[in-house]
Structure formats: structure tokens, C-alpha cells
Amino acid sequence: SQSQSTLLSIFSQEYQKQIKRTHAKHHTAEAIETYYQRYLNGVMKNAAAPVLLELANEVDFAPSLMARIVLERFLQEKEQAIPSKTLINSMLRDPSQIPDGVLANQVYQCTVNDCCYGPLVDCIKHAIGHEHEVLLREMLLEKNLSFIAEDQLRAKGYDKTPDFILEVPVAVEGHVIHWIESKASFGDESSHQAYLQDQFWSYWNRY
């Protein structure tokens, strides 16, 4: 009975929890070297095959994160130095910057086939978050509620800014509402706890 977007949000959160649990084992020196050698052997046999994507699926790791591991190892060997996060992020966003055409194609295949991680997913999440903020603003205007938006609060120098502060609080189902924060994701117990610690308590204390 749930919408596709709700189910996708639940799946995404559960998948991310699993990746966090197994993240460390994929980043040992042995694992990184194994993945890199398997990548080199794979593209030597067939450069057009989705070697990195298949490797990520085989070891049950997010394709974009597998691409990051191999790209970092490749740059380390090429430059004889540890590459900066800024450089790696830039190359993941735009694989044409990668100075090896085969690896660029492999990284691209990983980022476009990753449903929960990577630059494309980050853009989609950001767009959905922005869309929900716009919908919320329209609802507040429709109800003739007076509010101050996040960008206005930042301009005034506030350090902790919910999406909207209501200039005149309203009562909803017996609760007085002073501020609203929009989260375009499924509110499970662990995400509520994380948001409480990271954001909500500071809003509650201030407003």
C-alpha cells in the first residue's frame, strides 16, 4: 500500500546501514590491493566489460565506493602520492578528467548504476530535498502563515537554521509549532535519533 518513493527511501536507508557496517573490511590494505589487481586483470582481458561494476556487485559493495577505492589506488601509483579528496570527488563527478580512458569509462559505469551512493544520487537527493522545501513554502503561503525562511535567517547571522521559523506559532493536534524542518526521507527510529542530535535539539533550545 506504500508509494514507490517511500519504499525506495526505506531501501536506501537500509542499504546505507549495511554499507556502513561493512565499510571497514573493504578499506584494508589487502582488500584495496586485491580489488585493484582484479580490476587490472579484468580490463586487460576485456576493457569494454563492466569490470568494476561486476566486482562491486560480487563483493556486495556500493559501485561508486568501489570506483573511489580503485581510482584512489590508481592515482596513488601514477602520482606517487596520496591524492586529495577534492581531486577524487571532482573526477568522480566528471570522469573525463581521469587521465586513463578505460578507468574513466569504468568509473562512469559505476556512478550511473549506483542507486544509493555517488555524485548522481547526491544531485537527486539535493533536488528532492529542495522540491519538498518549495512545496512546504507554498503550503505555508496558502495558509497565510507568517514565516522566516532559512536563507533569511542565515543572512541575519543565525548559526542554526531550520527551514522555516513561524513568526506567529500555530497549534497542530495539541502541539505548539514554532519552527519546521523538512526532511524528504523516511523517518525511521535511527534517522530520527541522528537528526535529533545533529539538528533538532539545537533548534528546540533556541526557538
mmCIF file of C-alpha atoms in Angstrom:
data_model
loop_
_atom_site.group_PDB
_atom_site.id
_atom_site.type_symbol
_atom_site.label_atom_id
_atom_site.label_comp_id
_atom_site.label_asym_id
_atom_site.label_seq_id
_atom_site.Cartn_x
_atom_site.Cartn_y
_atom_site.Cartn_z
ATOM 1 C CA SER A 1 0.000 0.000 0.000
ATOM 2 C CA GLN A 2 3.063 2.301 0.177
ATOM 3 C CA SER A 3 4.261 4.566 -2.621
ATOM 4 C CA GLN A 4 7.321 3.691 -4.673
ATOM 5 C CA SER A 5 9.221 6.724 -3.323
ATOM 6 C CA THR A 6 8.579 5.642 0.300
ATOM 7 C CA LEU A 7 9.801 2.106 -0.396
ATOM 8 C CA LEU A 8 12.855 3.437 -2.235
ATOM 9 C CA SER A 9 13.659 5.723 0.715
ATOM 10 C CA ILE A 10 13.399 2.797 3.179
ATOM 11 C CA PHE A 11 15.543 0.591 0.924
ATOM 12 C CA SER A 12 18.149 3.358 0.545
ATOM 13 C CA GLN A 13 18.428 3.831 4.324
ATOM 14 C CA GLU A 14 18.740 0.083 4.999
ATOM 15 C CA TYR A 15 21.332 -0.276 2.213
ATOM 16 C CA GLN A 16 23.389 2.598 3.647
ATOM 17 C CA LYS A 17 23.313 0.996 7.120
ATOM 18 C CA GLN A 18 24.637 -2.235 5.609
ATOM 19 C CA ILE A 19 27.414 -0.391 3.727
ATOM 20 C CA LYS A 20 28.448 1.419 6.940
ATOM 21 C CA ARG A 21 28.640 -1.919 8.773
ATOM 22 C CA THR A 22 30.911 -3.481 6.116
ATOM 23 C CA HIS A 23 32.819 -0.315 5.095
ATOM 24 C CA ALA A 24 35.989 -1.070 7.087
ATOM 25 C CA LYS A 25 36.622 -4.527 5.589
ATOM 26 C CA HIS A 26 36.667 -3.069 2.055
ATOM 27 C CA HIS A 27 39.276 -0.473 3.061
ATOM 28 C CA THR A 28 42.009 -2.715 4.455
ATOM 29 C CA ALA A 29 45.319 -2.540 2.559
ATOM 30 C CA GLU A 30 44.812 -6.174 1.453
ATOM 31 C CA ALA A 31 41.281 -5.566 0.142
ATOM 32 C CA ILE A 32 42.309 -2.423 -1.768
ATOM 33 C CA GLU A 33 45.235 -4.235 -3.408
ATOM 34 C CA THR A 34 43.046 -7.230 -4.286
ATOM 35 C CA TYR A 35 40.376 -5.012 -5.884
ATOM 36 C CA TYR A 36 42.992 -3.042 -7.828
ATOM 37 C CA GLN A 37 44.725 -6.158 -9.195
ATOM 38 C CA ARG A 38 41.374 -7.731 -10.112
ATOM 39 C CA TYR A 39 40.443 -4.511 -11.945
ATOM 40 C CA LEU A 40 43.757 -4.502 -13.875
ATOM 41 C CA ASN A 41 43.410 -8.181 -14.800
ATOM 42 C CA GLY A 42 39.776 -7.717 -15.813
ATOM 43 C CA VAL A 43 40.340 -4.768 -18.150
ATOM 44 C CA MET A 44 43.396 -6.485 -19.630
ATOM 45 C CA LYS A 45 41.132 -9.348 -20.727
ATOM 46 C CA ASN A 46 38.262 -7.091 -21.863
ATOM 47 C CA ALA A 47 38.445 -3.311 -21.433
ATOM 48 C CA ALA A 48 34.849 -2.844 -22.565
ATOM 49 C CA ALA A 49 33.373 -5.189 -19.906
ATOM 50 C CA PRO A 50 31.897 -3.575 -16.749
ATOM 51 C CA VAL A 51 34.746 -4.947 -14.616
ATOM 52 C CA LEU A 52 34.437 -2.559 -11.656
ATOM 53 C CA LEU A 53 30.623 -2.736 -11.556
ATOM 54 C CA GLU A 54 30.652 -6.541 -11.567
ATOM 55 C CA LEU A 55 33.362 -6.597 -8.894
ATOM 56 C CA ALA A 56 31.315 -4.260 -6.663
ATOM 57 C CA ASN A 57 28.219 -6.444 -7.078
ATOM 58 C CA GLU A 58 30.214 -9.603 -6.384
ATOM 59 C CA VAL A 59 31.640 -8.339 -3.063
ATOM 60 C CA ASP A 60 28.349 -6.576 -2.166
ATOM 61 C CA PHE A 61 29.737 -3.043 -2.040
ATOM 62 C CA ALA A 62 28.336 0.194 -3.494
ATOM 63 C CA PRO A 63 29.641 0.647 -7.088
ATOM 64 C CA SER A 64 30.523 4.339 -6.571
ATOM 65 C CA LEU A 65 32.525 3.498 -3.451
ATOM 66 C CA MET A 66 34.334 0.689 -5.304
ATOM 67 C CA ALA A 67 35.143 3.172 -8.096
ATOM 68 C CA ARG A 68 36.546 5.576 -5.474
ATOM 69 C CA ILE A 69 38.826 2.874 -3.994
ATOM 70 C CA VAL A 70 40.269 1.858 -7.374
ATOM 71 C CA LEU A 71 40.583 5.458 -8.619
ATOM 72 C CA GLU A 72 42.433 6.477 -5.456
ATOM 73 C CA ARG A 73 44.803 3.496 -5.778
ATOM 74 C CA PHE A 74 45.396 4.266 -9.488
ATOM 75 C CA LEU A 75 46.235 7.928 -8.770
ATOM 76 C CA GLN A 76 48.487 6.916 -5.884
ATOM 77 C CA GLU A 77 50.522 4.735 -8.244
ATOM 78 C CA LYS A 78 50.556 7.321 -11.022
ATOM 79 C CA GLU A 79 51.442 10.373 -8.893
ATOM 80 C CA GLN A 80 53.488 8.518 -6.222
ATOM 81 C CA ALA A 81 51.477 10.458 -3.620
ATOM 82 C CA ILE A 82 48.105 10.228 -1.877
ATOM 83 C CA PRO A 83 45.584 12.198 -3.990
ATOM 84 C CA SER A 84 43.398 14.838 -2.322
ATOM 85 C CA LYS A 85 39.703 14.186 -1.624
ATOM 86 C CA THR A 86 38.868 17.268 -3.721
ATOM 87 C CA LEU A 87 40.599 15.781 -6.769
ATOM 88 C CA ILE A 88 38.924 12.374 -6.346
ATOM 89 C CA ASN A 89 35.455 13.937 -5.865
ATOM 90 C CA SER A 90 35.993 16.088 -8.958
ATOM 91 C CA MET A 91 36.971 13.051 -11.058
ATOM 92 C CA LEU A 92 34.002 11.008 -9.779
ATOM 93 C CA ARG A 93 31.654 13.859 -10.749
ATOM 94 C CA ASP A 94 33.325 14.211 -14.155
ATOM 95 C CA PRO A 95 35.175 11.004 -15.166
ATOM 96 C CA SER A 96 36.511 12.689 -18.333
ATOM 97 C CA GLN A 97 39.143 14.265 -16.009
ATOM 98 C CA ILE A 98 40.596 10.804 -15.252
ATOM 99 C CA PRO A 99 43.873 10.505 -17.209
ATOM 100 C CA ASP A 100 43.092 6.936 -18.306
ATOM 101 C CA GLY A 101 40.228 6.370 -20.742
ATOM 102 C CA VAL A 102 39.492 2.794 -19.671
ATOM 103 C CA LEU A 103 39.306 3.682 -15.968
ATOM 104 C CA ALA A 104 37.210 6.782 -16.799
ATOM 105 C CA ASN A 105 34.656 4.540 -18.527
ATOM 106 C CA GLN A 106 34.690 2.022 -15.655
ATOM 107 C CA VAL A 107 34.102 4.783 -13.075
ATOM 108 C CA TYR A 108 31.287 6.243 -15.185
ATOM 109 C CA GLN A 109 29.572 2.821 -15.361
ATOM 110 C CA CYS A 110 29.735 2.576 -11.553
ATOM 111 C CA THR A 111 28.317 6.040 -10.859
ATOM 112 C CA VAL A 112 25.369 5.695 -13.267
ATOM 113 C CA ASN A 113 24.483 2.229 -11.937
ATOM 114 C CA ASP A 114 24.586 3.093 -8.226
ATOM 115 C CA CYS A 115 21.152 3.661 -6.666
ATOM 116 C CA CYS A 116 22.302 4.886 -3.228
ATOM 117 C CA TYR A 117 25.765 6.500 -3.478
ATOM 118 C CA GLY A 118 27.771 8.728 -5.804
ATOM 119 C CA PRO A 119 27.503 12.170 -7.423
ATOM 120 C CA LEU A 120 24.300 11.445 -9.394
ATOM 121 C CA VAL A 121 22.469 10.202 -6.288
ATOM 122 C CA ASP A 122 23.703 13.254 -4.331
ATOM 123 C CA CYS A 123 22.217 15.542 -7.024
ATOM 124 C CA ILE A 124 18.900 13.670 -6.972
ATOM 125 C CA LYS A 125 18.699 13.802 -3.154
ATOM 126 C CA HIS A 126 19.515 17.511 -3.165
ATOM 127 C CA ALA A 127 16.839 18.165 -5.825
ATOM 128 C CA ILE A 128 14.188 16.172 -3.904
ATOM 129 C CA GLY A 129 15.072 17.983 -0.672
ATOM 130 C CA HIS A 130 14.762 21.351 -2.420
ATOM 131 C CA GLU A 131 11.453 20.318 -4.044
ATOM 132 C CA HIS A 132 9.951 19.459 -0.636
ATOM 133 C CA GLU A 133 11.102 22.791 0.817
ATOM 134 C CA VAL A 134 9.379 24.595 -2.082
ATOM 135 C CA LEU A 135 6.167 22.581 -1.505
ATOM 136 C CA LEU A 136 6.294 23.416 2.209
ATOM 137 C CA ARG A 137 6.760 27.134 1.467
ATOM 138 C CA GLU A 138 3.712 27.028 -0.854
ATOM 139 C CA MET A 139 1.632 25.334 1.879
ATOM 140 C CA LEU A 140 2.623 27.998 4.430
ATOM 141 C CA LEU A 141 1.739 30.809 1.990
ATOM 142 C CA GLU A 142 -1.572 29.094 1.184
ATOM 143 C CA LYS A 143 -2.437 29.031 4.917
ATOM 144 C CA ASN A 144 -1.440 32.724 5.235
ATOM 145 C CA LEU A 145 1.167 31.883 7.890
ATOM 146 C CA SER A 146 3.926 34.390 8.528
ATOM 147 C CA PHE A 147 7.400 32.796 8.424
ATOM 148 C CA ILE A 148 11.108 33.480 8.070
ATOM 149 C CA ALA A 149 12.912 31.129 5.656
ATOM 150 C CA GLU A 150 16.348 29.546 6.152
ATOM 151 C CA ASP A 151 18.162 31.862 3.711
ATOM 152 C CA GLN A 152 16.758 34.941 5.512
ATOM 153 C CA LEU A 153 17.857 33.512 8.876
ATOM 154 C CA ARG A 154 21.387 32.913 7.553
ATOM 155 C CA ALA A 155 21.514 36.495 6.235
ATOM 156 C CA LYS A 156 20.608 37.692 9.743
ATOM 157 C CA GLY A 157 23.568 35.738 11.144
ATOM 158 C CA TYR A 158 21.776 32.803 12.796
ATOM 159 C CA ASP A 159 24.120 29.821 13.230
ATOM 160 C CA LYS A 160 21.433 27.110 13.497
ATOM 161 C CA THR A 161 18.677 27.434 10.921
ATOM 162 C CA PRO A 162 15.614 25.235 10.414
ATOM 163 C CA ASP A 163 13.896 25.547 7.029
ATOM 164 C CA PHE A 164 11.219 27.875 8.437
ATOM 165 C CA ILE A 165 10.588 29.727 11.687
ATOM 166 C CA LEU A 166 6.958 30.728 12.191
ATOM 167 C CA GLU A 167 6.730 34.370 13.269
ATOM 168 C CA VAL A 168 3.406 33.542 14.935
ATOM 169 C CA PRO A 169 3.403 29.964 16.296
ATOM 170 C CA VAL A 170 0.476 27.696 15.402
ATOM 171 C CA ALA A 171 -1.141 24.764 17.218
ATOM 172 C CA VAL A 172 -1.242 21.403 15.415
ATOM 173 C CA GLU A 173 -3.023 18.490 17.107
ATOM 174 C CA GLY A 174 -2.417 19.981 20.544
ATOM 175 C CA HIS A 175 1.259 20.898 19.945
ATOM 176 C CA VAL A 176 2.568 24.448 19.551
ATOM 177 C CA ILE A 177 4.733 24.676 16.420
ATOM 178 C CA HIS A 178 7.471 27.341 16.344
ATOM 179 C CA TRP A 179 9.676 26.005 13.532
ATOM 180 C CA ILE A 180 9.579 23.454 10.713
ATOM 181 C CA GLU A 181 12.395 21.354 9.239
ATOM 182 C CA SER A 182 11.650 19.417 6.053
ATOM 183 C CA LYS A 183 13.286 16.011 5.564
ATOM 184 C CA ALA A 184 12.476 14.306 2.259
ATOM 185 C CA SER A 185 13.244 10.836 3.608
ATOM 186 C CA PHE A 186 11.599 8.020 5.561
ATOM 187 C CA GLY A 187 11.657 8.762 9.303
ATOM 188 C CA ASP A 188 12.838 5.534 10.899
ATOM 189 C CA GLU A 189 13.997 5.369 14.529
ATOM 190 C CA SER A 190 17.726 5.666 13.834
ATOM 191 C CA SER A 191 17.378 8.637 11.444
ATOM 192 C CA HIS A 192 15.160 10.434 13.997
ATOM 193 C CA GLN A 193 17.836 9.914 16.658
ATOM 194 C CA ALA A 194 20.609 11.134 14.343
ATOM 195 C CA TYR A 195 18.657 14.255 13.313
ATOM 196 C CA LEU A 196 17.777 14.980 16.967
ATOM 197 C CA GLN A 197 21.468 15.004 17.884
ATOM 198 C CA ASP A 198 22.700 16.835 14.770
ATOM 199 C CA GLN A 199 19.969 19.448 14.381
ATOM 200 C CA PHE A 200 16.653 19.259 16.223
ATOM 201 C CA TRP A 201 17.806 19.718 19.824
ATOM 202 C CA SER A 202 19.688 22.889 18.882
ATOM 203 C CA TYR A 203 16.566 24.261 17.147
ATOM 204 C CA TRP A 204 14.418 23.266 20.130
ATOM 205 C CA ASN A 205 16.780 25.021 22.572
ATOM 206 C CA ARG A 206 16.892 28.221 20.508
ATOM 207 C CA TYR A 207 13.333 28.553 19.260
#
